Structure formats: C-alpha cells, structure tokens
mmCIF file with all atom_site columns, C-alpha atoms in Angstrom:
data_model
loop_
_atom_site.group_PDB
_atom_site.id
_atom_site.type_symbol
_atom_site.label_atom_id
_atom_site.label_alt_id
_atom_site.label_comp_id
_atom_site.label_asym_id
_atom_site.label_entity_id
_atom_site.label_seq_id
_atom_site.pdbx_PDB_ins_code
_atom_site.Cartn_x
_atom_site.Cartn_y
_atom_site.Cartn_z
_atom_site.occupancy
_atom_site.B_iso_or_equiv
_atom_site.pdbx_formal_charge
_atom_site.auth_seq_id
_atom_site.auth_comp_id
_atom_site.auth_asym_id
_atom_site.auth_atom_id
_atom_site.pdbx_PDB_model_num
ATOM 1   C CA . MET A 1 1   ? 29.882  -26.144 18.060  1.00 62.00 ? 275 MET A CA 1
ATOM 2   C CA . ARG A 1 2   ? 28.592  -22.800 19.351  1.00 68.00 ? 276 ARG A CA 1
ATOM 3   C CA . GLY A 1 3   ? 29.985  -21.061 16.268  1.00 67.00 ? 277 GLY A CA 1
ATOM 4   C CA . LEU A 1 4   ? 28.157  -23.549 14.061  1.00 61.00 ? 278 LEU A CA 1
ATOM 5   C CA . LEU A 1 5   ? 24.871  -22.851 15.872  1.00 61.00 ? 279 LEU A CA 1
ATOM 6   C CA . ILE A 1 6   ? 25.328  -19.102 15.428  1.00 68.00 ? 280 ILE A CA 1
ATOM 7   C CA . LEU A 1 7   ? 26.168  -19.589 11.760  1.00 59.00 ? 281 LEU A CA 1
ATOM 8   C CA . VAL A 1 8   ? 23.072  -21.766 11.217  1.00 59.00 ? 282 VAL A CA 1
ATOM 9   C CA . LEU A 1 9   ? 20.824  -19.234 12.958  1.00 59.00 ? 283 LEU A CA 1
ATOM 10  C CA . LEU A 1 10  ? 22.240  -16.376 10.900  1.00 61.00 ? 284 LEU A CA 1
ATOM 11  C CA . ALA A 1 11  ? 21.776  -18.336 7.683   1.00 60.00 ? 285 ALA A CA 1
ATOM 12  C CA . LEU A 1 12  ? 18.098  -19.036 8.366   1.00 59.00 ? 286 LEU A CA 1
ATOM 13  C CA . PRO A 1 13  ? 15.750  -16.795 6.448   1.00 55.00 ? 287 PRO A CA 1
ATOM 14  C CA . GLY A 1 14  ? 14.144  -14.249 8.695   1.00 49.00 ? 288 GLY A CA 1
ATOM 15  C CA . GLN A 1 15  ? 11.356  -11.802 8.185   1.00 47.00 ? 289 GLN A CA 1
ATOM 16  C CA . ALA A 1 16  ? 12.494  -8.767  6.256   1.00 48.00 ? 290 ALA A CA 1
ATOM 17  C CA . MET A 1 17  ? 12.223  -5.466  8.067   1.00 48.00 ? 291 MET A CA 1
ATOM 18  C CA . ALA A 1 18  ? 10.462  -3.906  5.086   1.00 52.00 ? 292 ALA A CA 1
ATOM 19  C CA . HIS A 1 19  ? 6.904   -2.671  5.181   1.00 67.00 ? 293 HIS A CA 1
ATOM 20  C CA . LYS A 1 20  ? 4.213   -3.055  2.577   1.00 81.00 ? 294 LYS A CA 1
ATOM 21  C CA . VAL A 1 21  ? 3.219   0.004   0.617   1.00 84.00 ? 295 VAL A CA 1
ATOM 22  C CA . ILE A 1 22  ? -0.445  0.950   0.879   1.00 84.00 ? 296 ILE A CA 1
ATOM 23  C CA . ALA A 1 23  ? -1.763  3.055   -1.981  1.00 88.00 ? 297 ALA A CA 1
ATOM 24  C CA . THR A 1 24  ? -5.330  3.858   -2.935  1.00 87.00 ? 298 THR A CA 1
ATOM 25  C CA . VAL A 1 25  ? -6.858  6.046   -5.640  1.00 90.00 ? 299 VAL A CA 1
ATOM 26  C CA . TYR A 1 26  ? -10.485 6.835   -6.372  1.00 87.00 ? 300 TYR A CA 1
ATOM 27  C CA . ALA A 1 27  ? -12.566 9.238   -8.405  1.00 86.00 ? 301 ALA A CA 1
ATOM 28  C CA . ALA A 1 28  ? -14.042 12.107  -6.386  1.00 83.00 ? 302 ALA A CA 1
ATOM 29  C CA . GLY A 1 29  ? -16.143 14.550  -8.347  1.00 82.00 ? 303 GLY A CA 1
ATOM 30  C CA . ASP A 1 30  ? -14.101 15.770  -11.296 1.00 86.00 ? 304 ASP A CA 1
ATOM 31  C CA . MET A 1 31  ? -10.789 14.828  -9.610  1.00 88.00 ? 305 MET A CA 1
ATOM 32  C CA . ILE A 1 32  ? -8.855  11.729  -8.617  1.00 90.00 ? 306 ILE A CA 1
ATOM 33  C CA . GLU A 1 33  ? -7.868  11.506  -4.960  1.00 90.00 ? 307 GLU A CA 1
ATOM 34  C CA . GLY A 1 34  ? -5.301  9.157   -3.515  1.00 91.00 ? 308 GLY A CA 1
ATOM 35  C CA . GLU A 1 35  ? -3.295  8.245   -0.448  1.00 91.00 ? 309 GLU A CA 1
ATOM 36  C CA . ILE A 1 36  ? 0.101   6.612   -0.064  1.00 90.00 ? 310 ILE A CA 1
ATOM 37  C CA . GLY A 1 37  ? 1.712   5.217   3.063   1.00 86.00 ? 311 GLY A CA 1
ATOM 38  C CA . LEU A 1 38  ? 3.319   2.165   4.610   1.00 83.00 ? 312 LEU A CA 1
ATOM 39  C CA . SER A 1 39  ? 1.637   -0.685  6.468   1.00 78.00 ? 313 SER A CA 1
ATOM 40  C CA . ASN A 1 40  ? 3.317   0.398   9.720   1.00 77.00 ? 314 ASN A CA 1
ATOM 41  C CA . GLY A 1 41  ? 1.358   3.664   9.629   1.00 77.00 ? 315 GLY A CA 1
ATOM 42  C CA . ASP A 1 42  ? 4.088   5.918   8.209   1.00 80.00 ? 316 ASP A CA 1
ATOM 43  C CA . LEU A 1 43  ? 2.744   8.381   5.647   1.00 83.00 ? 317 LEU A CA 1
ATOM 44  C CA . ALA A 1 44  ? 4.357   9.249   2.335   1.00 84.00 ? 318 ALA A CA 1
ATOM 45  C CA . LYS A 1 45  ? 4.887   12.938  3.128   1.00 88.00 ? 319 LYS A CA 1
ATOM 46  C CA . ARG A 1 46  ? 5.834   15.274  0.264   1.00 91.00 ? 320 ARG A CA 1
ATOM 47  C CA . GLN A 1 47  ? 6.239   12.306  -2.096  1.00 91.00 ? 321 GLN A CA 1
ATOM 48  C CA . LEU A 1 48  ? 6.358   12.831  -5.859  1.00 93.00 ? 322 LEU A CA 1
ATOM 49  C CA . VAL A 1 49  ? 3.707   10.769  -7.681  1.00 94.00 ? 323 VAL A CA 1
ATOM 50  C CA . GLN A 1 50  ? 3.959   10.274  -11.448 1.00 94.00 ? 324 GLN A CA 1
ATOM 51  C CA . ILE A 1 51  ? 0.794   9.609   -13.428 1.00 94.00 ? 325 ILE A CA 1
ATOM 52  C CA . THR A 1 52  ? 1.073   7.749   -16.734 1.00 94.00 ? 326 THR A CA 1
ATOM 53  C CA . GLY A 1 53  ? -1.231  6.105   -19.225 1.00 92.00 ? 327 GLY A CA 1
ATOM 54  C CA . SER A 1 54  ? -1.147  2.384   -19.986 1.00 89.00 ? 328 SER A CA 1
ATOM 55  C CA . ASP A 1 55  ? 1.341   3.017   -22.785 1.00 90.00 ? 329 ASP A CA 1
ATOM 56  C CA . GLY A 1 56  ? 3.692   4.947   -20.457 1.00 90.00 ? 330 GLY A CA 1
ATOM 57  C CA . THR A 1 57  ? 2.673   8.398   -21.701 1.00 91.00 ? 331 THR A CA 1
ATOM 58  C CA . MET A 1 58  ? 3.205   10.953  -18.938 1.00 93.00 ? 332 MET A CA 1
ATOM 59  C CA . LEU A 1 59  ? -0.142  12.429  -17.874 1.00 93.00 ? 333 LEU A CA 1
ATOM 60  C CA . GLY A 1 60  ? 1.164   14.511  -14.998 1.00 93.00 ? 334 GLY A CA 1
ATOM 61  C CA . GLU A 1 61  ? 2.856   14.683  -11.602 1.00 94.00 ? 335 GLU A CA 1
ATOM 62  C CA . VAL A 1 62  ? 1.612   15.595  -8.145  1.00 94.00 ? 336 VAL A CA 1
ATOM 63  C CA . THR A 1 63  ? 3.105   15.706  -4.651  1.00 93.00 ? 337 THR A CA 1
ATOM 64  C CA . THR A 1 64  ? 1.484   14.240  -1.555  1.00 92.00 ? 338 THR A CA 1
ATOM 65  C CA . ASP A 1 65  ? 0.742   16.475  1.415   1.00 91.00 ? 339 ASP A CA 1
ATOM 66  C CA . ASP A 1 66  ? 1.854   15.858  5.021   1.00 89.00 ? 340 ASP A CA 1
ATOM 67  C CA . GLU A 1 67  ? -0.827  13.167  5.391   1.00 88.00 ? 341 GLU A CA 1
ATOM 68  C CA . GLY A 1 68  ? 0.187   11.220  2.274   1.00 89.00 ? 342 GLY A CA 1
ATOM 69  C CA . PHE A 1 69  ? -2.859  12.546  0.401   1.00 91.00 ? 343 PHE A CA 1
ATOM 70  C CA . PHE A 1 70  ? -2.932  13.913  -3.160  1.00 93.00 ? 344 PHE A CA 1
ATOM 71  C CA . THR A 1 71  ? -5.392  15.070  -5.810  1.00 92.00 ? 345 THR A CA 1
ATOM 72  C CA . PHE A 1 72  ? -5.107  15.030  -9.585  1.00 93.00 ? 346 PHE A CA 1
ATOM 73  C CA . THR A 1 73  ? -7.453  16.435  -12.221 1.00 91.00 ? 347 THR A CA 1
ATOM 74  C CA . PRO A 1 74  ? -7.593  14.046  -15.200 1.00 91.00 ? 348 PRO A CA 1
ATOM 75  C CA . THR A 1 75  ? -8.118  15.301  -18.746 1.00 88.00 ? 349 THR A CA 1
ATOM 76  C CA . LEU A 1 76  ? -8.089  12.084  -20.803 1.00 89.00 ? 350 LEU A CA 1
ATOM 77  C CA . ALA A 1 77  ? -10.301 9.002   -20.617 1.00 89.00 ? 351 ALA A CA 1
ATOM 78  C CA . VAL A 1 78  ? -7.477  6.447   -20.263 1.00 92.00 ? 352 VAL A CA 1
ATOM 79  C CA . ASP A 1 79  ? -6.330  4.131   -17.481 1.00 92.00 ? 353 ASP A CA 1
ATOM 80  C CA . HIS A 1 80  ? -4.313  6.204   -14.997 1.00 93.00 ? 354 HIS A CA 1
ATOM 81  C CA . HIS A 1 81  ? -1.216  4.554   -13.476 1.00 95.00 ? 355 HIS A CA 1
ATOM 82  C CA . PHE A 1 82  ? 0.058   6.204   -10.274 1.00 95.00 ? 356 PHE A CA 1
ATOM 83  C CA . ILE A 1 83  ? 3.686   5.465   -9.368  1.00 93.00 ? 357 ILE A CA 1
ATOM 84  C CA . ALA A 1 84  ? 5.619   6.756   -6.346  1.00 92.00 ? 358 ALA A CA 1
ATOM 85  C CA . ASP A 1 85  ? 9.171   5.585   -5.644  1.00 90.00 ? 359 ASP A CA 1
ATOM 86  C CA . MET A 1 86  ? 9.655   6.091   -1.897  1.00 85.00 ? 360 MET A CA 1
ATOM 87  C CA . GLY A 1 87  ? 13.175  4.638   -1.873  1.00 82.00 ? 361 GLY A CA 1
ATOM 88  C CA . MET A 1 88  ? 14.632  1.520   -0.225  1.00 80.00 ? 362 MET A CA 1
ATOM 89  C CA . GLY A 1 89  ? 12.517  -0.728  -2.458  1.00 80.00 ? 363 GLY A CA 1
ATOM 90  C CA . HIS A 1 90  ? 9.195   0.866   -1.502  1.00 84.00 ? 364 HIS A CA 1
ATOM 91  C CA . VAL A 1 91  ? 7.335   1.628   -4.731  1.00 88.00 ? 365 VAL A CA 1
ATOM 92  C CA . ALA A 1 92  ? 3.636   2.425   -4.788  1.00 88.00 ? 366 ALA A CA 1
ATOM 93  C CA . ARG A 1 93  ? 1.878   1.320   -7.964  1.00 91.00 ? 367 ARG A CA 1
ATOM 94  C CA . VAL A 1 94  ? -1.862  1.624   -8.361  1.00 91.00 ? 368 VAL A CA 1
ATOM 95  C CA . VAL A 1 95  ? -4.160  1.900   -11.398 1.00 92.00 ? 369 VAL A CA 1
ATOM 96  C CA . LEU A 1 96  ? -7.474  3.683   -11.734 1.00 90.00 ? 370 LEU A CA 1
ATOM 97  C CA . PRO A 1 97  ? -9.264  2.096   -14.713 1.00 90.00 ? 371 PRO A CA 1
ATOM 98  C CA . VAL A 1 98  ? -10.962 4.326   -17.257 1.00 88.00 ? 372 VAL A CA 1
ATOM 99  C CA . ALA A 1 99  ? -14.372 2.970   -16.187 1.00 86.00 ? 373 ALA A CA 1
ATOM 100 C CA . GLU A 1 100 ? -13.886 4.486   -12.710 1.00 86.00 ? 374 GLU A CA 1
ATOM 101 C CA . LEU A 1 101 ? -12.734 7.915   -13.925 1.00 85.00 ? 375 LEU A CA 1
ATOM 102 C CA . PRO A 1 102 ? -14.965 10.980  -13.628 1.00 79.00 ? 376 PRO A CA 1
ATOM 103 C CA . LYS A 1 103 ? -17.485 11.217  -16.452 1.00 78.00 ? 377 LYS A CA 1
ATOM 104 C CA . GLY A 1 104 ? -17.103 13.724  -19.271 1.00 75.00 ? 378 GLY A CA 1
ATOM 105 C CA . LEU A 1 105 ? -13.368 13.339  -19.943 1.00 77.00 ? 379 LEU A CA 1
ATOM 106 C CA . GLN A 1 106 ? -11.978 13.743  -23.421 1.00 71.00 ? 380 GLN A CA 1
ATOM 107 C CA . PRO A 1 107 ? -11.650 10.353  -25.124 1.00 74.00 ? 381 PRO A CA 1
ATOM 108 C CA . VAL A 1 108 ? -8.237  9.496   -26.524 1.00 70.00 ? 382 VAL A CA 1
ATOM 109 C CA . GLU A 1 109 ? -9.551  9.680   -30.093 1.00 62.00 ? 383 GLU A CA 1
ATOM 110 C CA . ALA A 1 110 ? -11.833 12.679  -29.634 1.00 45.00 ? 384 ALA A CA 1
ATOM 111 C CA . SER A 1 111 ? -14.222 13.631  -32.398 1.00 40.00 ? 385 SER A CA 1
ATOM 112 C CA . ALA A 1 112 ? -14.180 17.157  -33.811 1.00 41.00 ? 386 ALA A CA 1
ATOM 113 C CA . ALA A 1 113 ? -17.617 18.075  -32.464 1.00 42.00 ? 387 ALA A CA 1
ATOM 114 C CA . PRO A 1 114 ? -18.083 17.661  -28.726 1.00 47.00 ? 388 PRO A CA 1
ATOM 115 C CA . VAL A 1 115 ? -21.187 15.835  -27.609 1.00 47.00 ? 389 VAL A CA 1
ATOM 116 C CA . THR A 1 116 ? -23.233 17.544  -24.922 1.00 47.00 ? 390 THR A CA 1
ATOM 117 C CA . LYS A 1 117 ? -25.991 16.074  -22.836 1.00 51.00 ? 391 LYS A CA 1
ATOM 118 C CA . SER A 1 118 ? -28.554 17.983  -20.866 1.00 49.00 ? 392 SER A CA 1
ATOM 119 C CA . VAL A 1 119 ? -30.200 16.510  -17.824 1.00 50.00 ? 393 VAL A CA 1
ATOM 120 C CA . ALA A 1 120 ? -32.959 18.187  -15.863 1.00 51.00 ? 394 ALA A CA 1
ATOM 121 C CA . VAL A 1 121 ? -32.511 17.821  -12.126 1.00 51.00 ? 395 VAL A CA 1
ATOM 122 C CA . ALA A 1 122 ? -34.980 19.088  -9.606  1.00 50.00 ? 396 ALA A CA 1
ATOM 123 C CA . PRO A 1 123 ? -33.390 20.942  -6.663  1.00 57.00 ? 397 PRO A CA 1
ATOM 124 C CA . VAL A 1 124 ? -33.282 18.760  -3.561  1.00 53.00 ? 398 VAL A CA 1
ATOM 125 C CA . ALA A 1 125 ? -32.044 21.325  -1.072  1.00 57.00 ? 399 ALA A CA 1
ATOM 126 C CA . ALA A 1 126 ? -30.058 24.513  -0.915  1.00 65.00 ? 400 ALA A CA 1
ATOM 127 C CA . ILE A 1 127 ? -26.789 22.584  -0.475  1.00 73.00 ? 401 ILE A CA 1
ATOM 128 C CA . ASP A 1 128 ? -23.916 23.313  -2.824  1.00 78.00 ? 402 ASP A CA 1
ATOM 129 C CA . PRO A 1 129 ? -23.075 19.941  -4.460  1.00 80.00 ? 403 PRO A CA 1
ATOM 130 C CA . ALA A 1 130 ? -19.340 20.684  -4.550  1.00 80.00 ? 404 ALA A CA 1
ATOM 131 C CA . GLU A 1 131 ? -19.330 21.560  -0.859  1.00 79.00 ? 405 GLU A CA 1
ATOM 132 C CA . PHE A 1 132 ? -21.358 18.434  -0.049  1.00 77.00 ? 406 PHE A CA 1
ATOM 133 C CA . ALA A 1 133 ? -18.952 16.250  -2.054  1.00 78.00 ? 407 ALA A CA 1
ATOM 134 C CA . ALA A 1 134 ? -15.964 17.787  -0.273  1.00 77.00 ? 408 ALA A CA 1
ATOM 135 C CA . VAL A 1 135 ? -17.497 17.080  3.142   1.00 76.00 ? 409 VAL A CA 1
ATOM 136 C CA . VAL A 1 136 ? -18.258 13.469  2.208   1.00 78.00 ? 410 VAL A CA 1
ATOM 137 C CA . ARG A 1 137 ? -14.709 12.960  0.876   1.00 77.00 ? 411 ARG A CA 1
ATOM 138 C CA . ASP A 1 138 ? -13.215 14.387  4.066   1.00 75.00 ? 412 ASP A CA 1
ATOM 139 C CA . GLU A 1 139 ? -15.369 12.081  6.174   1.00 76.00 ? 413 GLU A CA 1
ATOM 140 C CA . MET A 1 140 ? -14.583 9.029   4.046   1.00 78.00 ? 414 MET A CA 1
ATOM 141 C CA . ARG A 1 141 ? -10.810 9.533   4.065   1.00 74.00 ? 415 ARG A CA 1
ATOM 142 C CA . PRO A 1 142 ? -10.193 7.974   7.526   1.00 71.00 ? 416 PRO A CA 1
ATOM 143 C CA . ILE A 1 143 ? -12.495 5.073   6.710   1.00 77.00 ? 417 ILE A CA 1
ATOM 144 C CA . ARG A 1 144 ? -10.589 4.304   3.519   1.00 75.00 ? 418 ARG A CA 1
ATOM 145 C CA . ARG A 1 145 ? -7.298  4.500   5.418   1.00 71.00 ? 419 ARG A CA 1
ATOM 146 C CA . GLU A 1 146 ? -8.585  2.043   8.053   1.00 72.00 ? 420 GLU A CA 1
ATOM 147 C CA . ILE A 1 147 ? -9.861  -0.384  5.418   1.00 73.00 ? 421 ILE A CA 1
ATOM 148 C CA . ALA A 1 148 ? -6.496  -0.342  3.631   1.00 70.00 ? 422 ALA A CA 1
ATOM 149 C CA . ALA A 1 149 ? -4.684  -0.924  6.939   1.00 67.00 ? 423 ALA A CA 1
ATOM 150 C CA . LEU A 1 150 ? -7.005  -3.812  7.842   1.00 67.00 ? 424 LEU A CA 1
ATOM 151 C CA . LYS A 1 151 ? -6.175  -5.507  4.553   1.00 66.00 ? 425 LYS A CA 1
ATOM 152 C CA . GLU A 1 152 ? -2.541  -5.600  5.654   1.00 63.00 ? 426 GLU A CA 1
ATOM 153 C CA . THR A 1 153 ? -3.008  -7.053  9.163   1.00 61.00 ? 427 THR A CA 1
ATOM 154 C CA . ARG A 1 154 ? -1.642  -10.428 10.063  1.00 61.00 ? 428 ARG A CA 1
ATOM 155 C CA . ASP A 1 155 ? -4.035  -13.325 9.881   1.00 66.00 ? 429 ASP A CA 1
ATOM 156 C CA . LEU A 1 156 ? -4.186  -16.396 12.143  1.00 70.00 ? 430 LEU A CA 1
ATOM 157 C CA . GLN A 1 157 ? -2.157  -18.512 9.736   1.00 74.00 ? 431 GLN A CA 1
ATOM 158 C CA . ALA A 1 158 ? 0.766   -16.054 9.801   1.00 75.00 ? 432 ALA A CA 1
ATOM 159 C CA . ILE A 1 159 ? 0.674   -15.880 13.608  1.00 77.00 ? 433 ILE A CA 1
ATOM 160 C CA . LEU A 1 160 ? 0.646   -19.674 13.972  1.00 80.00 ? 434 LEU A CA 1
ATOM 161 C CA . GLY A 1 161 ? 3.439   -19.943 11.424  1.00 83.00 ? 435 GLY A CA 1
ATOM 162 C CA . GLY A 1 162 ? 5.540   -17.493 13.449  1.00 84.00 ? 436 GLY A CA 1
ATOM 163 C CA . ILE A 1 163 ? 4.925   -19.446 16.648  1.00 88.00 ? 437 ILE A CA 1
ATOM 164 C CA . GLY A 1 164 ? 5.894   -22.669 14.871  1.00 89.00 ? 438 GLY A CA 1
ATOM 165 C CA . TYR A 1 165 ? 9.086   -21.037 13.614  1.00 87.00 ? 439 TYR A CA 1
ATOM 166 C CA . ILE A 1 166 ? 10.030  -20.001 17.167  1.00 91.00 ? 440 ILE A CA 1
ATOM 167 C CA . VAL A 1 167 ? 9.225   -23.461 18.601  1.00 90.00 ? 441 VAL A CA 1
ATOM 168 C CA . GLY A 1 168 ? 11.327  -25.038 15.859  1.00 91.00 ? 442 GLY A CA 1
ATOM 169 C CA . LEU A 1 169 ? 14.320  -22.839 16.716  1.00 91.00 ? 443 LEU A CA 1
ATOM 170 C CA . PHE A 1 170 ? 14.026  -23.769 20.396  1.00 89.00 ? 444 PHE A CA 1
ATOM 171 C CA . GLY A 1 171 ? 13.810  -27.429 19.420  1.00 91.00 ? 445 GLY A CA 1
ATOM 172 C CA . LEU A 1 172 ? 16.958  -27.117 17.343  1.00 91.00 ? 446 LEU A CA 1
ATOM 173 C CA . GLY A 1 173 ? 18.729  -25.404 20.260  1.00 90.00 ? 447 GLY A CA 1
ATOM 174 C CA . PHE A 1 174 ? 17.681  -28.143 22.705  1.00 90.00 ? 448 PHE A CA 1
ATOM 175 C CA . TYR A 1 175 ? 18.760  -30.848 20.252  1.00 92.00 ? 449 TYR A CA 1
ATOM 176 C CA . LEU A 1 176 ? 22.215  -29.302 19.822  1.00 91.00 ? 450 LEU A CA 1
ATOM 177 C CA . ALA A 1 177 ? 22.591  -28.803 23.596  1.00 89.00 ? 451 ALA A CA 1
ATOM 178 C CA . ALA A 1 178 ? 21.606  -32.437 24.283  1.00 90.00 ? 452 ALA A CA 1
ATOM 179 C CA . ARG A 1 179 ? 23.988  -33.637 21.622  1.00 89.00 ? 453 ARG A CA 1
ATOM 180 C CA . ARG A 1 180 ? 26.826  -31.605 23.159  1.00 89.00 ? 454 ARG A CA 1
ATOM 181 C CA . LYS A 1 181 ? 25.989  -32.936 26.636  1.00 88.00 ? 455 LYS A CA 1
ATOM 182 C CA . LEU A 1 182 ? 25.993  -36.521 25.302  1.00 88.00 ? 456 LEU A CA 1
ATOM 183 C CA . LYS A 1 183 ? 29.368  -35.938 23.641  1.00 86.00 ? 457 LYS A CA 1
ATOM 184 C CA . ASP A 1 184 ? 30.827  -34.441 26.852  1.00 84.00 ? 458 ASP A CA 1
ATOM 185 C CA . HIS A 1 185 ? 29.453  -37.426 28.810  1.00 83.00 ? 459 HIS A CA 1
ATOM 186 C CA . ARG A 1 186 ? 31.141  -39.887 26.418  1.00 85.00 ? 460 ARG A CA 1
ATOM 187 C CA . ASP A 1 187 ? 34.447  -37.989 26.512  1.00 81.00 ? 461 ASP A CA 1
ATOM 188 C CA . GLY A 1 188 ? 34.458  -37.560 30.324  1.00 68.00 ? 462 GLY A CA 1
#
C-alpha cells in the first residue's frame, strides 16, 4: 500500500521548476534598448540576441551585458523581432512594432529622393539632449525591471490554489491511512 501511495504522489503533476522569461524592448532616442532575464531574478548575461523582421529576414545580432541589457540601432522601418535562446527551454521572444520605432528610419520600399523635414525649436536650456536622454534611460531602467517583475508575481488565486493542492494531498494521505487502519482492524 505504501508503494502505491508513493507511486500516486509521483504521478501527480507538480509545478515545473522552470522560470518565466522576462524580456522587454523599447525605443530610446535613435536606438532600441532591451533587457532579458528570468522571473527568479537571474539575468541573461552575455546572451546572443537575434533581431529579425516579420518575414524572418535577419536584421542583426547583439549580445547582452552582465545586467541582461542590450542596445540595437535599427536601420529599417519594419517590426523588429528579438529572439534569445537561453537554453533548457527558456526562449525570449519580444516584438517592437514599427509604430514604436525611432522616427526617421528608412522605409522598406524607400523612394529615390529622401524626404527631409525642418523643425524650428527654441532652446530650452543648455542641456545636451543626448546626455539628458541617456540620464533618463539610466534612471528608468530599474523601474522597467521592477514593473516586469511585478507582472510575474503570484496572485491570490495561485496562492489559494497551492494551499488547496496541499490540503488535498494531506486529505488523500489521511484517507489511505484510515483505510489501512480499518483493514488491519478487520484482519486482527
């Protein structure tokens, strides 16, 4: 009977020990920035990321740094698909639609004469816009990481389901123990 109980417990589906992949990409100035990691907080260090178009055309490759962060400079106005195979079934797949890409990219069917626009902007302050954008990106990076991690946290329904699963296993164990005790009582 004990062997049967062990066999039943081993056959029950349990939670997989895998982690969810967290990947984000966003336009930042004239570049695309992104982060890749796992829901347990592990970062995708030195991970190769392939960038393709919607039709599978290779647009480029980049490697994440030690914090799972990468940058890519787009050249075409097409959807950008970012794919990183981290092994053991962990594959990051995220798309940055063409509408969210930096402005001024070459359209797929570019005309022979480039179109230029001029915009007059009054100086606001003596701050270099590129330096300002870099500071804002650096400050926003931890916030984006926290938001992505919060999306992956367990909700109340999952917690209650886990508690119910545990209570059910205890109930099954008590049932089998009572049944064995009743059988021993009848035999003895």
